[in-house]
Amino acid sequence: MAKNKKQMTAVCKKNDELQLEIIDMGSQGEGIGRYQGYTLFIKDALPFDVVKVKVMKTNKNFGFARLMEIVKPSPFRVESQCPSGRRCGGCQLQHLAYEKQLSWKQDKIAGCLTRIGGFAPDKIQEIMEPIMGMENPTHYRNKSQYPVGYDKEGNLVAGFYAGRTHDIIPERNCLIGNACDQQIVDQVLSYMKEYGVSAYKENTGTGLVRHILIRVGESTGQIMVCLVINGKSLPKSDKLVQRLLECTPNGTDEKYKITSICLNENREKTNVILGNKVIPLYGETYIEDCIGQVKYRISPLSFYQVNPGQTRKLYDTALNYAGLTGNEKVWDLYCGIGTISLFLSQKADSVFGVEIVPQAIEDAKENAKLNGINNATFFVGAAEEVVPREYEKSDGKLRADVVVVDPPRKGCDEVLLQTLVQMQPEKIVYVSCDPATLARDLKFLAEKGYELQRVRGCDMFGFSYHVETVALLSKKNYNDIVLKKRR
Ligand code: SAH
């Protein structure tokens, strides 16, 4: 490799057409091939494909090329089940056999833990449990957000953004979307057409309807339809309500009923989908869903895991790793609507949840009441502020036997990790949606006296490159640490 470095940029240039074999897959599911030692990233190409590509962009050490033709398909290649698979930005692994998606995700987690986390490959091999896959990886999502806009001919459309653009592909029969979505989106569009309600135009910031947000409580069948609008109200909203209530979203299955219709006001010129204000049109501004024995109330603004079947497996794993006996004080950081907190509260002495979104904490408190749970306390605020503050207030006596963290992709703030190390919980259960930041944070904790004991992936997002991971760290024996220091 190093020898080739000097000549690298000369190997190929923009618009060159080349043939090569794909040898690996990048962190976002893109194929990786080498042309005379020069690395090219090729979207939609798979390991062992022999492909013809067109070079799009070259940097010093690597470049990007477009897949033009598959000369010899990889043995792992399958027919994409979605007609918009290649254009849509939602999925990246449509053409990879599901079993291979799982093994790739397993390797991805292991790779991050060794490369970024600095853990020995042998140790990772030994402790990693097999990834939990889905029995049926299609139509698993309980939440969708369809952008509404116009196509090139000026027709009203709703669907998904094409990869890396904001062009709307009018595809509603999404392979991973909920089976109820299509009916609902059709009803909204037909209402808009009939009453001349405009769609939002991103370039001018004018027009009304921006997105259709749909959430389905898989266990209760309750459905929320929330229209994100660039305004305060919707003309003839009663007609929309009427249409939605008259339809059976899931064909003949009467379990699924629209129980909440609302508006969300977003008048900002922004890519952020939701604004802060929710206006009810019909029913409550939330729906309910159950995971195991616990019932949850979910508002449009709160985070809730999108794959209900896999969420159950994820939380069971976290509960199992926490190893609760009933006497523990548990902290659940980044708790959202209290999902994990309440799931664990049944087996703990008490649970303390921390979450930055105030409305999620309102839901969490309400959820505790709804389930008659009275050993859970919730704090609004950033985990990296609340936990150090409570620790200081307690004069360093704040007790946690088990801490669960479930941060967003960027992982935990170092201030928080440092405070956890001071608090010295017996166990830390880390739930992560990004193996790279997980590995970074585990490295920090491993250097400060915590030992990585168990790791397990969970496929929450089939056909995408994302993967969820649960890891268990245990406090090393005092003796182990002293011995190590003396050495
Ligand atoms: N454990 C929950 C939510 C996990 S998603 C569940 O399984 O449903 C991560 C959550 O962290 C989101 O609810 C997000 O609002 C919250 N969050 C983001 N940054 C935060 C921070 N700095 N402190 C506390 N919570 C934060």
PDB file of C-alpha atoms in Angstrom, residues 126-318:
ATOM      1  CA  GLU A 126     -14.774 -14.636  23.294  1.00  0.00           C
ATOM      2  CA  ILE A 127     -17.347 -12.309  24.882  1.00  0.00           C
ATOM      3  CA  MET A 128     -19.461 -11.254  21.922  1.00  0.00           C
ATOM      4  CA  GLU A 129     -22.822 -12.968  21.711  1.00  0.00           C
ATOM      5  CA  PRO A 130     -24.552 -13.533  18.363  1.00  0.00           C
ATOM      6  CA  ILE A 131     -26.505 -10.578  17.002  1.00  0.00           C
ATOM      7  CA  MET A 132     -30.276 -10.737  17.431  1.00  0.00           C
ATOM      8  CA  GLY A 133     -31.930 -10.593  14.018  1.00  0.00           C
ATOM      9  CA  MET A 134     -35.566 -10.199  12.981  1.00  0.00           C
ATOM     10  CA  GLU A 135     -37.747 -13.135  12.015  1.00  0.00           C
ATOM     11  CA  ASN A 136     -39.238 -10.973   9.289  1.00  0.00           C
ATOM     12  CA  PRO A 137     -37.158  -7.930   8.413  1.00  0.00           C
ATOM     13  CA  THR A 138     -39.863  -6.127   6.386  1.00  0.00           C
ATOM     14  CA  HIS A 139     -42.539  -3.587   7.402  1.00  0.00           C
ATOM     15  CA  TYR A 140     -41.114  -3.383  10.890  1.00  0.00           C
ATOM     16  CA  ARG A 141     -41.208   0.366  11.516  1.00  0.00           C
ATOM     17  CA  ASN A 142     -43.815   1.924  13.819  1.00  0.00           C
ATOM     18  CA  LYS A 143     -42.984   5.487  12.773  1.00  0.00           C
ATOM     19  CA  SER A 144     -42.675   7.191   9.395  1.00  0.00           C
ATOM     20  CA  GLN A 145     -42.257  10.771   8.291  1.00  0.00           C
ATOM     21  CA  TYR A 146     -43.317  11.441   4.715  1.00  0.00           C
ATOM     22  CA  PRO A 147     -42.239  14.734   3.169  1.00  0.00           C
ATOM     23  CA  VAL A 148     -44.996  16.437   1.151  1.00  0.00           C
ATOM     24  CA  GLY A 149     -44.156  18.579  -1.885  1.00  0.00           C
ATOM     25  CA  TYR A 150     -44.372  18.836  -5.666  1.00  0.00           C
ATOM     26  CA  ASP A 151     -42.750  16.849  -8.449  1.00  0.00           C
ATOM     27  CA  LYS A 152     -41.182  18.450 -11.533  1.00  0.00           C
ATOM     28  CA  GLU A 153     -44.580  18.720 -13.233  1.00  0.00           C
ATOM     29  CA  GLY A 154     -46.023  20.483 -10.214  1.00  0.00           C
ATOM     30  CA  ASN A 155     -48.101  17.513  -9.003  1.00  0.00           C
ATOM     31  CA  LEU A 156     -48.667  17.152  -5.293  1.00  0.00           C
ATOM     32  CA  VAL A 157     -46.598  14.219  -3.979  1.00  0.00           C
ATOM     33  CA  ALA A 158     -45.588  12.570  -0.708  1.00  0.00           C
ATOM     34  CA  GLY A 159     -42.964   9.881  -0.258  1.00  0.00           C
ATOM     35  CA  PHE A 160     -39.291   9.717   0.638  1.00  0.00           C
ATOM     36  CA  TYR A 161     -36.279  11.826  -0.093  1.00  0.00           C
ATOM     37  CA  ALA A 162     -33.960  10.443  -2.756  1.00  0.00           C
ATOM     38  CA  GLY A 163     -30.460   9.786  -1.389  1.00  0.00           C
ATOM     39  CA  ARG A 164     -28.541  12.997  -0.569  1.00  0.00           C
ATOM     40  CA  THR A 165     -31.218  15.271  -2.077  1.00  0.00           C
ATOM     41  CA  HIS A 166     -34.614  16.603  -1.141  1.00  0.00           C
ATOM     42  CA  ASP A 167     -36.300  15.340  -4.310  1.00  0.00           C
ATOM     43  CA  ILE A 168     -39.357  13.391  -3.231  1.00  0.00           C
ATOM     44  CA  ILE A 169     -39.791   9.866  -4.590  1.00  0.00           C
ATOM     45  CA  PRO A 170     -43.548   9.265  -4.507  1.00  0.00           C
ATOM     46  CA  GLU A 171     -43.090   5.797  -2.984  1.00  0.00           C
ATOM     47  CA  ARG A 172     -45.432   4.924  -0.142  1.00  0.00           C
ATOM     48  CA  ASN A 173     -45.261   1.187  -0.263  1.00  0.00           C
ATOM     49  CA  CYS A 174     -42.051   1.293   1.717  1.00  0.00           C
ATOM     50  CA  LEU A 175     -40.468  -2.124   2.367  1.00  0.00           C
ATOM     51  CA  ILE A 176     -39.681  -1.279   5.975  1.00  0.00           C
ATOM     52  CA  GLY A 177     -42.586   1.118   6.584  1.00  0.00           C
ATOM     53  CA  ASN A 178     -45.783   0.215   8.385  1.00  0.00           C
ATOM     54  CA  ALA A 179     -48.511  -1.466   6.351  1.00  0.00           C
ATOM     55  CA  CYS A 180     -50.960   1.236   7.522  1.00  0.00           C
ATOM     56  CA  ASP A 181     -49.023   4.140   6.042  1.00  0.00           C
ATOM     57  CA  GLN A 182     -50.109   3.972   2.433  1.00  0.00           C
ATOM     58  CA  GLN A 183     -53.837   4.405   3.107  1.00  0.00           C
ATOM     59  CA  ILE A 184     -53.187   7.311   5.433  1.00  0.00           C
ATOM     60  CA  VAL A 185     -50.855   9.172   3.075  1.00  0.00           C
ATOM     61  CA  ASP A 186     -53.375   8.704   0.242  1.00  0.00           C
ATOM     62  CA  GLN A 187     -56.167  10.131   2.399  1.00  0.00           C
ATOM     63  CA  VAL A 188     -54.106  13.183   3.330  1.00  0.00           C
ATOM     64  CA  LEU A 189     -53.145  13.863  -0.299  1.00  0.00           C
ATOM     65  CA  SER A 190     -56.694  13.464  -1.546  1.00  0.00           C
ATOM     66  CA  TYR A 191     -57.923  15.867   1.159  1.00  0.00           C
ATOM     67  CA  MET A 192     -55.228  18.384   0.172  1.00  0.00           C
ATOM     68  CA  LYS A 193     -56.155  18.144  -3.510  1.00  0.00           C
ATOM     69  CA  GLU A 194     -59.869  18.500  -2.893  1.00  0.00           C
ATOM     70  CA  TYR A 195     -59.577  21.557  -0.633  1.00  0.00           C
ATOM     71  CA  GLY A 196     -56.636  23.199  -2.379  1.00  0.00           C
ATOM     72  CA  VAL A 197     -54.311  22.907   0.604  1.00  0.00           C
ATOM     73  CA  SER A 198     -50.753  23.694  -0.455  1.00  0.00           C
ATOM     74  CA  ALA A 199     -47.570  21.770   0.262  1.00  0.00           C
ATOM     75  CA  TYR A 200     -44.523  23.517   1.677  1.00  0.00           C
ATOM     76  CA  LYS A 201     -41.788  24.580  -0.736  1.00  0.00           C
ATOM     77  CA  GLU A 202     -38.361  24.374   0.788  1.00  0.00           C
ATOM     78  CA  ASN A 203     -36.714  26.903  -1.524  1.00  0.00           C
ATOM     79  CA  THR A 204     -39.195  29.705  -0.898  1.00  0.00           C
ATOM     80  CA  GLY A 205     -40.386  28.762   2.582  1.00  0.00           C
ATOM     81  CA  THR A 206     -44.019  29.140   1.424  1.00  0.00           C
ATOM     82  CA  GLY A 207     -46.889  26.650   1.369  1.00  0.00           C
ATOM     83  CA  LEU A 208     -48.462  24.787   4.265  1.00  0.00           C
ATOM     84  CA  VAL A 209     -48.022  21.021   4.700  1.00  0.00           C
ATOM     85  CA  ARG A 210     -44.427  19.892   5.265  1.00  0.00           C
ATOM     86  CA  HIS A 211     -44.544  16.309   6.532  1.00  0.00           C
ATOM     87  CA  ILE A 212     -46.977  13.567   7.453  1.00  0.00           C
ATOM     88  CA  LEU A 213     -45.845  11.851  10.643  1.00  0.00           C
ATOM     89  CA  ILE A 214     -47.443   8.482  11.371  1.00  0.00           C
ATOM     90  CA  ARG A 215     -46.929   6.497  14.541  1.00  0.00           C
ATOM     91  CA  VAL A 216     -48.438   3.083  15.206  1.00  0.00           C
ATOM     92  CA  GLY A 217     -48.718   1.398  18.593  1.00  0.00           C
ATOM     93  CA  GLU A 218     -48.094  -2.130  17.390  1.00  0.00           C
ATOM     94  CA  SER A 219     -49.546  -3.861  20.449  1.00  0.00           C
ATOM     95  CA  THR A 220     -52.587  -1.596  20.887  1.00  0.00           C
ATOM     96  CA  GLY A 221     -53.318  -0.852  17.215  1.00  0.00           C
ATOM     97  CA  GLN A 222     -53.601   2.859  18.031  1.00  0.00           C
ATOM     98  CA  ILE A 223     -52.416   5.174  15.265  1.00  0.00           C
ATOM     99  CA  MET A 224     -51.365   8.818  15.398  1.00  0.00           C
ATOM    100  CA  VAL A 225     -51.422  10.999  12.298  1.00  0.00           C
ATOM    101  CA  CYS A 226     -49.645  14.314  12.739  1.00  0.00           C
ATOM    102  CA  LEU A 227     -49.361  16.881   9.947  1.00  0.00           C
ATOM    103  CA  VAL A 228     -46.356  19.139  10.272  1.00  0.00           C
ATOM    104  CA  ILE A 229     -47.426  22.524   8.958  1.00  0.00           C
ATOM    105  CA  ASN A 230     -45.864  25.869   8.205  1.00  0.00           C
ATOM    106  CA  GLY A 231     -48.644  27.694  10.037  1.00  0.00           C
ATOM    107  CA  LYS A 232     -51.027  27.570  12.990  1.00  0.00           C
ATOM    108  CA  SER A 233     -54.065  25.919  11.447  1.00  0.00           C
ATOM    109  CA  LEU A 234     -55.275  23.812   8.582  1.00  0.00           C
ATOM    110  CA  PRO A 235     -58.225  24.873   6.378  1.00  0.00           C
ATOM    111  CA  LYS A 236     -61.217  22.502   6.551  1.00  0.00           C
ATOM    112  CA  SER A 237     -59.400  20.346   9.060  1.00  0.00           C
ATOM    113  CA  ASP A 238     -62.709  18.651   9.941  1.00  0.00           C
ATOM    114  CA  LYS A 239     -62.735  17.189   6.419  1.00  0.00           C
ATOM    115  CA  LEU A 240     -59.303  15.696   6.956  1.00  0.00           C
ATOM    116  CA  VAL A 241     -60.393  14.206  10.275  1.00  0.00           C
ATOM    117  CA  GLN A 242     -63.510  12.761   8.660  1.00  0.00           C
ATOM    118  CA  ARG A 243     -61.537  11.120   5.856  1.00  0.00           C
ATOM    119  CA  LEU A 244     -58.981   9.645   8.176  1.00  0.00           C
ATOM    120  CA  LEU A 245     -61.585   8.243  10.545  1.00  0.00           C
ATOM    121  CA  GLU A 246     -63.501   6.652   7.695  1.00  0.00           C
ATOM    122  CA  CYS A 247     -60.556   4.664   6.366  1.00  0.00           C
ATOM    123  CA  THR A 248     -59.342   1.281   7.624  1.00  0.00           C
ATOM    124  CA  PRO A 249     -55.605   1.827   7.405  1.00  0.00           C
ATOM    125  CA  ASN A 250     -54.634  -1.832   7.465  1.00  0.00           C
ATOM    126  CA  GLY A 251     -57.084  -3.228   4.928  1.00  0.00           C
ATOM    127  CA  THR A 252     -59.535  -5.452   6.737  1.00  0.00           C
ATOM    128  CA  ASP A 253     -57.603  -5.692  10.020  1.00  0.00           C
ATOM    129  CA  GLU A 254     -59.768  -3.748  12.454  1.00  0.00           C
ATOM    130  CA  LYS A 255     -57.177  -3.796  15.203  1.00  0.00           C
ATOM    131  CA  TYR A 256     -55.591  -0.681  13.717  1.00  0.00           C
ATOM    132  CA  LYS A 257     -57.529   2.521  14.426  1.00  0.00           C
ATOM    133  CA  ILE A 258     -56.573   6.169  14.130  1.00  0.00           C
ATOM    134  CA  THR A 259     -57.030   7.465  17.684  1.00  0.00           C
ATOM    135  CA  SER A 260     -55.024  10.668  17.486  1.00  0.00           C
ATOM    136  CA  ILE A 261     -54.928  13.326  14.772  1.00  0.00           C
ATOM    137  CA  CYS A 262     -52.896  16.449  15.381  1.00  0.00           C
ATOM    138  CA  LEU A 263     -50.883  19.252  13.865  1.00  0.00           C
ATOM    139  CA  ASN A 264     -47.338  20.229  14.589  1.00  0.00           C
ATOM    140  CA  GLU A 265     -46.381  23.830  13.947  1.00  0.00           C
ATOM    141  CA  ASN A 266     -42.988  24.312  12.300  1.00  0.00           C
ATOM    142  CA  ARG A 267     -42.469  27.708  10.696  1.00  0.00           C
ATOM    143  CA  GLU A 268     -38.695  27.618  10.649  1.00  0.00           C
ATOM    144  CA  LYS A 269     -36.658  27.337   7.455  1.00  0.00           C
ATOM    145  CA  THR A 270     -34.906  24.213   8.618  1.00  0.00           C
ATOM    146  CA  ASN A 271     -34.254  20.545   7.906  1.00  0.00           C
ATOM    147  CA  VAL A 272     -35.504  19.678  11.378  1.00  0.00           C
ATOM    148  CA  ILE A 273     -38.845  17.996  10.807  1.00  0.00           C
ATOM    149  CA  LEU A 274     -40.796  18.867  13.945  1.00  0.00           C
ATOM    150  CA  GLY A 275     -41.489  22.159  15.673  1.00  0.00           C
ATOM    151  CA  ASN A 276     -42.257  22.414  19.388  1.00  0.00           C
ATOM    152  CA  LYS A 277     -45.991  23.031  19.318  1.00  0.00           C
ATOM    153  CA  VAL A 278     -48.590  20.281  18.982  1.00  0.00           C
ATOM    154  CA  ILE A 279     -52.232  21.195  18.235  1.00  0.00           C
ATOM    155  CA  PRO A 280     -54.901  18.493  18.662  1.00  0.00           C
ATOM    156  CA  LEU A 281     -57.510  17.924  15.931  1.00  0.00           C
ATOM    157  CA  TYR A 282     -59.016  14.671  17.131  1.00  0.00           C
ATOM    158  CA  GLY A 283     -58.486  12.505  20.216  1.00  0.00           C
ATOM    159  CA  GLU A 284     -55.479  12.854  22.481  1.00  0.00           C
ATOM    160  CA  THR A 285     -52.091  14.136  21.339  1.00  0.00           C
ATOM    161  CA  TYR A 286     -50.526  10.765  22.124  1.00  0.00           C
ATOM    162  CA  ILE A 287     -50.996   7.058  21.507  1.00  0.00           C
ATOM    163  CA  GLU A 288     -50.236   4.105  23.751  1.00  0.00           C
ATOM    164  CA  ASP A 289     -48.130   1.022  23.172  1.00  0.00           C
ATOM    165  CA  CYS A 290     -46.917  -1.850  25.371  1.00  0.00           C
ATOM    166  CA  ILE A 291     -43.526  -3.470  25.650  1.00  0.00           C
ATOM    167  CA  GLY A 292     -43.805  -6.581  27.746  1.00  0.00           C
ATOM    168  CA  GLN A 293     -45.932  -5.750  30.796  1.00  0.00           C
ATOM    169  CA  VAL A 294     -45.366  -2.000  30.617  1.00  0.00           C
ATOM    170  CA  LYS A 295     -47.686   0.426  28.867  1.00  0.00           C
ATOM    171  CA  TYR A 296     -46.239   3.601  27.352  1.00  0.00           C
ATOM    172  CA  ARG A 297     -47.800   6.871  26.286  1.00  0.00           C
ATOM    173  CA  ILE A 298     -46.041   8.349  23.262  1.00  0.00           C
ATOM    174  CA  SER A 299     -46.231  11.973  22.099  1.00  0.00           C
ATOM    175  CA  PRO A 300     -45.206  13.135  18.628  1.00  0.00           C
ATOM    176  CA  LEU A 301     -42.128  14.922  20.005  1.00  0.00           C
ATOM    177  CA  SER A 302     -40.800  12.092  22.149  1.00  0.00           C
ATOM    178  CA  PHE A 303     -38.281   9.486  21.142  1.00  0.00           C
ATOM    179  CA  TYR A 304     -39.624   5.947  20.963  1.00  0.00           C
ATOM    180  CA  GLN A 305     -37.779   2.982  19.450  1.00  0.00           C
ATOM    181  CA  VAL A 306     -39.020   2.356  15.910  1.00  0.00           C
ATOM    182  CA  ASN A 307     -38.909  -1.440  15.823  1.00  0.00           C
ATOM    183  CA  PRO A 308     -41.250  -2.852  18.479  1.00  0.00           C
ATOM    184  CA  GLY A 309     -40.355  -6.559  18.109  1.00  0.00           C
ATOM    185  CA  GLN A 310     -36.635  -5.915  18.372  1.00  0.00           C
ATOM    186  CA  THR A 311     -37.073  -3.330  21.138  1.00  0.00           C
ATOM    187  CA  ARG A 312     -38.434  -6.071  23.342  1.00  0.00           C
ATOM    188  CA  LYS A 313     -35.308  -8.160  22.702  1.00  0.00           C
ATOM    189  CA  LEU A 314     -33.074  -5.139  23.275  1.00  0.00           C
ATOM    190  CA  TYR A 315     -34.664  -4.255  26.611  1.00  0.00           C
ATOM    191  CA  ASP A 316     -34.693  -7.895  27.732  1.00  0.00           C
ATOM    192  CA  THR A 317     -30.970  -8.014  27.021  1.00  0.00           C
ATOM    193  CA  ALA A 318     -30.373  -4.778  28.958  1.00  0.00           C
TER     194      ALA A 318
END
